[in-house]
mmCIF file of C-alpha atoms in Angstrom:
data_model
loop_
_atom_site.group_PDB
_atom_site.id
_atom_site.type_symbol
_atom_site.label_atom_id
_atom_site.label_comp_id
_atom_site.label_asym_id
_atom_site.label_seq_id
_atom_site.Cartn_x
_atom_site.Cartn_y
_atom_site.Cartn_z
ATOM 1 C CA MET A 1496 0.000 0.000 0.000
ATOM 2 C CA LYS A 1497 2.874 2.376 0.738
ATOM 3 C CA LYS A 1498 4.071 2.059 -2.874
ATOM 4 C CA TRP A 1499 0.768 3.319 -4.247
ATOM 5 C CA LEU A 1500 0.388 6.248 -1.889
ATOM 6 C CA PRO A 1501 2.512 8.726 -3.929
ATOM 7 C CA VAL A 1502 0.709 7.692 -7.126
ATOM 8 C CA LEU A 1503 -2.684 8.200 -5.480
ATOM 9 C CA LEU A 1504 -1.658 11.591 -4.106
ATOM 10 C CA ILE A 1505 -0.386 12.790 -7.471
ATOM 11 C CA GLY A 1506 -3.554 11.524 -9.159
ATOM 12 C CA ALA A 1507 -5.730 13.309 -6.620
ATOM 13 C CA LEU A 1508 -3.787 16.561 -7.105
ATOM 14 C CA LEU A 1509 -4.091 16.353 -10.884
ATOM 15 C CA LEU A 1510 -7.815 15.591 -10.699
ATOM 16 C CA GLY A 1511 -8.337 18.408 -8.201
ATOM 17 C CA GLY A 1512 -6.513 20.867 -10.453
ATOM 18 C CA PHE A 1513 -8.586 19.813 -13.434
ATOM 19 C CA VAL A 1514 -11.862 20.187 -11.519
ATOM 20 C CA TRP A 1515 -10.775 23.573 -10.129
ATOM 21 C CA LYS A 1516 -9.913 24.881 -13.585
ATOM 22 C CA LYS A 1517 -13.238 23.734 -15.044
ATOM 23 C CA THR A 1518 -15.239 25.410 -12.259
ATOM 24 C CA GLN A 1519 -13.623 28.833 -12.613
ATOM 25 C CA VAL A 1520 -15.854 31.631 -13.863
ATOM 26 C CA LYS A 1521 -14.931 32.695 -17.379
ATOM 27 C CA ASN A 1522 -13.536 36.225 -17.448
ATOM 28 C CA ASP A 1523 -15.911 38.441 -19.363
ATOM 29 C CA GLY A 1524 -13.414 41.207 -20.016
ATOM 30 C CA PRO A 1525 -12.854 43.286 -23.125
ATOM 31 C CA VAL A 1526 -11.466 41.660 -26.233
ATOM 32 C CA GLU A 1527 -7.749 42.249 -26.646
ATOM 33 C CA THR A 1528 -6.619 43.957 -29.832
ATOM 34 C CA ALA A 1529 -4.288 41.693 -31.801
ATOM 35 C CA ASN A 1530 -2.690 44.533 -33.803
ATOM 36 C CA PRO A 1531 -3.153 47.674 -31.693
ATOM 37 C CA LEU A 1532 -0.962 49.963 -33.805
ATOM 38 C CA GLN A 1533 -2.651 48.948 -37.042
ATOM 39 C CA VAL A 1534 -6.114 49.501 -35.554
ATOM 40 C CA MET A 1535 -5.095 52.926 -34.253
ATOM 41 C CA ASN A 1536 -3.746 53.939 -37.662
ATOM 42 C CA GLU A 1537 -6.975 52.818 -39.350
ATOM 43 C CA ILE A 1538 -9.222 54.698 -36.888
ATOM 44 C CA LEU A 1539 -7.185 57.903 -36.539
ATOM 45 C CA GLY A 1540 -9.176 60.840 -37.884
ATOM 46 C CA LYS A 1541 -12.432 58.886 -37.840
ATOM 47 C CA LYS A 1542 -13.255 58.734 -34.136
ATOM 48 C CA PRO A 1543 -11.666 59.104 -30.689
ATOM 49 C CA ILE A 1544 -9.483 56.281 -29.371
ATOM 50 C CA PHE A 1545 -9.316 54.722 -25.889
ATOM 51 C CA VAL A 1546 -6.056 52.777 -25.431
ATOM 52 C CA GLU A 1547 -5.531 50.538 -22.415
ATOM 53 C CA PHE A 1548 -2.198 48.875 -21.688
ATOM 54 C CA THR A 1549 -2.805 45.769 -19.630
ATOM 55 C CA SER A 1550 -1.469 42.331 -18.737
ATOM 56 C CA ASP A 1551 -3.058 39.156 -17.420
ATOM 57 C CA ASP A 1552 -0.348 38.975 -14.729
ATOM 58 C CA CYS A 1553 -1.251 42.375 -13.266
ATOM 59 C CA PRO A 1554 -3.842 42.223 -10.440
ATOM 60 C CA TYR A 1555 -5.016 45.808 -10.989
ATOM 61 C CA CYS A 1556 -5.379 45.168 -14.720
ATOM 62 C CA VAL A 1557 -7.526 42.120 -13.999
ATOM 63 C CA LYS A 1558 -9.598 44.189 -11.560
ATOM 64 C CA MET A 1559 -10.175 46.810 -14.286
ATOM 65 C CA LYS A 1560 -11.311 44.303 -16.960
ATOM 66 C CA PRO A 1561 -15.017 44.390 -16.048
ATOM 67 C CA ILE A 1562 -14.900 48.199 -15.896
ATOM 68 C CA ILE A 1563 -13.319 48.448 -19.348
ATOM 69 C CA LYS A 1564 -15.793 45.887 -20.717
ATOM 70 C CA GLU A 1565 -18.726 47.894 -19.344
ATOM 71 C CA LEU A 1566 -17.356 51.118 -20.864
ATOM 72 C CA GLN A 1567 -16.704 49.350 -24.148
ATOM 73 C CA ASP A 1568 -20.295 48.093 -24.230
ATOM 74 C CA LYS A 1569 -21.648 51.563 -23.407
ATOM 75 C CA TYR A 1570 -19.403 53.776 -25.574
ATOM 76 C CA GLY A 1571 -18.077 51.350 -28.216
ATOM 77 C CA GLU A 1572 -19.965 53.046 -31.044
ATOM 78 C CA GLN A 1573 -18.534 56.485 -30.212
ATOM 79 C CA ILE A 1574 -14.929 55.689 -29.306
ATOM 80 C CA GLN A 1575 -12.571 52.969 -30.533
ATOM 81 C CA PHE A 1576 -11.285 50.746 -27.719
ATOM 82 C CA VAL A 1577 -7.783 49.364 -28.187
ATOM 83 C CA ILE A 1578 -6.771 46.820 -25.555
ATOM 84 C CA ALA A 1579 -3.003 46.300 -25.743
ATOM 85 C CA ASN A 1580 -1.908 43.302 -23.662
ATOM 86 C CA THR A 1581 1.777 43.884 -23.006
ATOM 87 C CA GLY A 1582 2.081 40.480 -21.359
ATOM 88 C CA ASN A 1583 1.569 38.443 -24.522
ATOM 89 C CA ASN A 1584 1.754 40.783 -27.527
ATOM 90 C CA GLU A 1585 5.047 42.089 -28.915
ATOM 91 C CA GLU A 1586 3.352 44.888 -30.872
ATOM 92 C CA ALA A 1587 1.614 46.015 -27.662
ATOM 93 C CA ARG A 1588 4.997 46.120 -25.853
ATOM 94 C CA LYS A 1589 6.477 48.273 -28.634
ATOM 95 C CA LEU A 1590 3.467 50.576 -28.498
ATOM 96 C CA ALA A 1591 3.879 50.863 -24.714
ATOM 97 C CA LEU A 1592 7.498 51.942 -25.248
ATOM 98 C CA PHE A 1593 6.340 54.563 -27.744
ATOM 99 C CA TYR A 1594 3.842 55.902 -25.190
ATOM 100 C CA ARG A 1595 6.504 55.722 -22.471
ATOM 101 C CA VAL A 1596 4.239 53.674 -20.232
ATOM 102 C CA ARG A 1597 5.867 53.356 -16.822
ATOM 103 C CA GLY A 1598 3.320 51.085 -15.211
ATOM 104 C CA ILE A 1599 0.187 49.179 -16.009
ATOM 105 C CA PRO A 1600 -2.702 49.447 -16.187
ATOM 106 C CA ALA A 1601 -2.358 52.620 -18.216
ATOM 107 C CA VAL A 1602 -5.093 54.333 -20.219
ATOM 108 C CA PHE A 1603 -4.714 57.010 -22.876
ATOM 109 C CA ILE A 1604 -7.766 58.755 -24.304
ATOM 110 C CA HIS A 1605 -7.266 60.492 -27.670
ATOM 111 C CA ASP A 1606 -9.513 62.918 -29.456
ATOM 112 C CA GLN A 1607 -10.462 62.272 -33.072
ATOM 113 C CA GLU A 1608 -7.286 63.919 -34.359
ATOM 114 C CA GLY A 1609 -5.078 61.693 -32.196
ATOM 115 C CA LYS A 1610 -4.138 64.196 -29.477
ATOM 116 C CA ILE A 1611 -3.897 62.660 -25.997
ATOM 117 C CA ILE A 1612 -6.603 64.315 -23.903
ATOM 118 C CA GLU A 1613 -6.381 62.150 -20.765
ATOM 119 C CA LYS A 1614 -3.792 59.778 -19.333
ATOM 120 C CA TYR A 1615 -4.295 57.487 -16.349
ATOM 121 C CA GLU A 1616 -1.779 55.129 -14.754
ATOM 122 C CA GLY A 1617 -2.680 52.531 -12.176
ATOM 123 C CA PHE A 1618 -6.149 51.404 -11.191
ATOM 124 C CA THR A 1619 -8.704 53.974 -12.332
ATOM 125 C CA THR A 1620 -12.378 54.079 -11.419
ATOM 126 C CA LYS A 1621 -15.191 53.780 -13.923
ATOM 127 C CA GLU A 1622 -16.385 57.285 -13.087
ATOM 128 C CA THR A 1623 -12.971 58.825 -13.796
ATOM 129 C CA LEU A 1624 -12.656 56.976 -17.102
ATOM 130 C CA GLU A 1625 -16.166 58.046 -18.104
ATOM 131 C CA LYS A 1626 -15.278 61.686 -17.469
ATOM 132 C CA GLY A 1627 -12.291 61.277 -19.788
ATOM 133 C CA ILE A 1628 -14.384 59.591 -22.465
ATOM 134 C CA ASN A 1629 -17.022 62.318 -22.249
ATOM 135 C CA LYS A 1630 -14.354 64.918 -23.031
ATOM 136 C CA VAL A 1631 -13.784 63.419 -26.493
ATOM 137 C CA ILE A 1632 -17.127 62.024 -27.652
ATOM 138 C CA LYS A 1633 -19.763 64.120 -29.309
ATOM 139 C CA PRO A 1634 -23.088 64.308 -27.472
#
């Protein structure tokens, strides 16, 4: 029986991990932008742009996901949302260097011409982000 104990323990751990992973709530956050720079270039001059630099490894970024998703659902027709995940996207990391992002989450809100109107670093409330969005969208 002592021979089988390690095998049983490992099996139980693997099964437990599998069950835990299957029972986790699916994150309903905003859709990440695969090519953030390309999207920004296509939208520039057409409508305002909301750029968020994020990463799945950042607790504050994860905490902001539902807020960004809610804003995206509410204002998505009036402002282009670009979600740049610097944790898994090389283009997003290059874009973050261009913006001189010092910490994530970071949000930049541009007017239609591309000028940065608002910049937020760190966790930012929904109300604060809405105020920034309202500065660039047309009523």
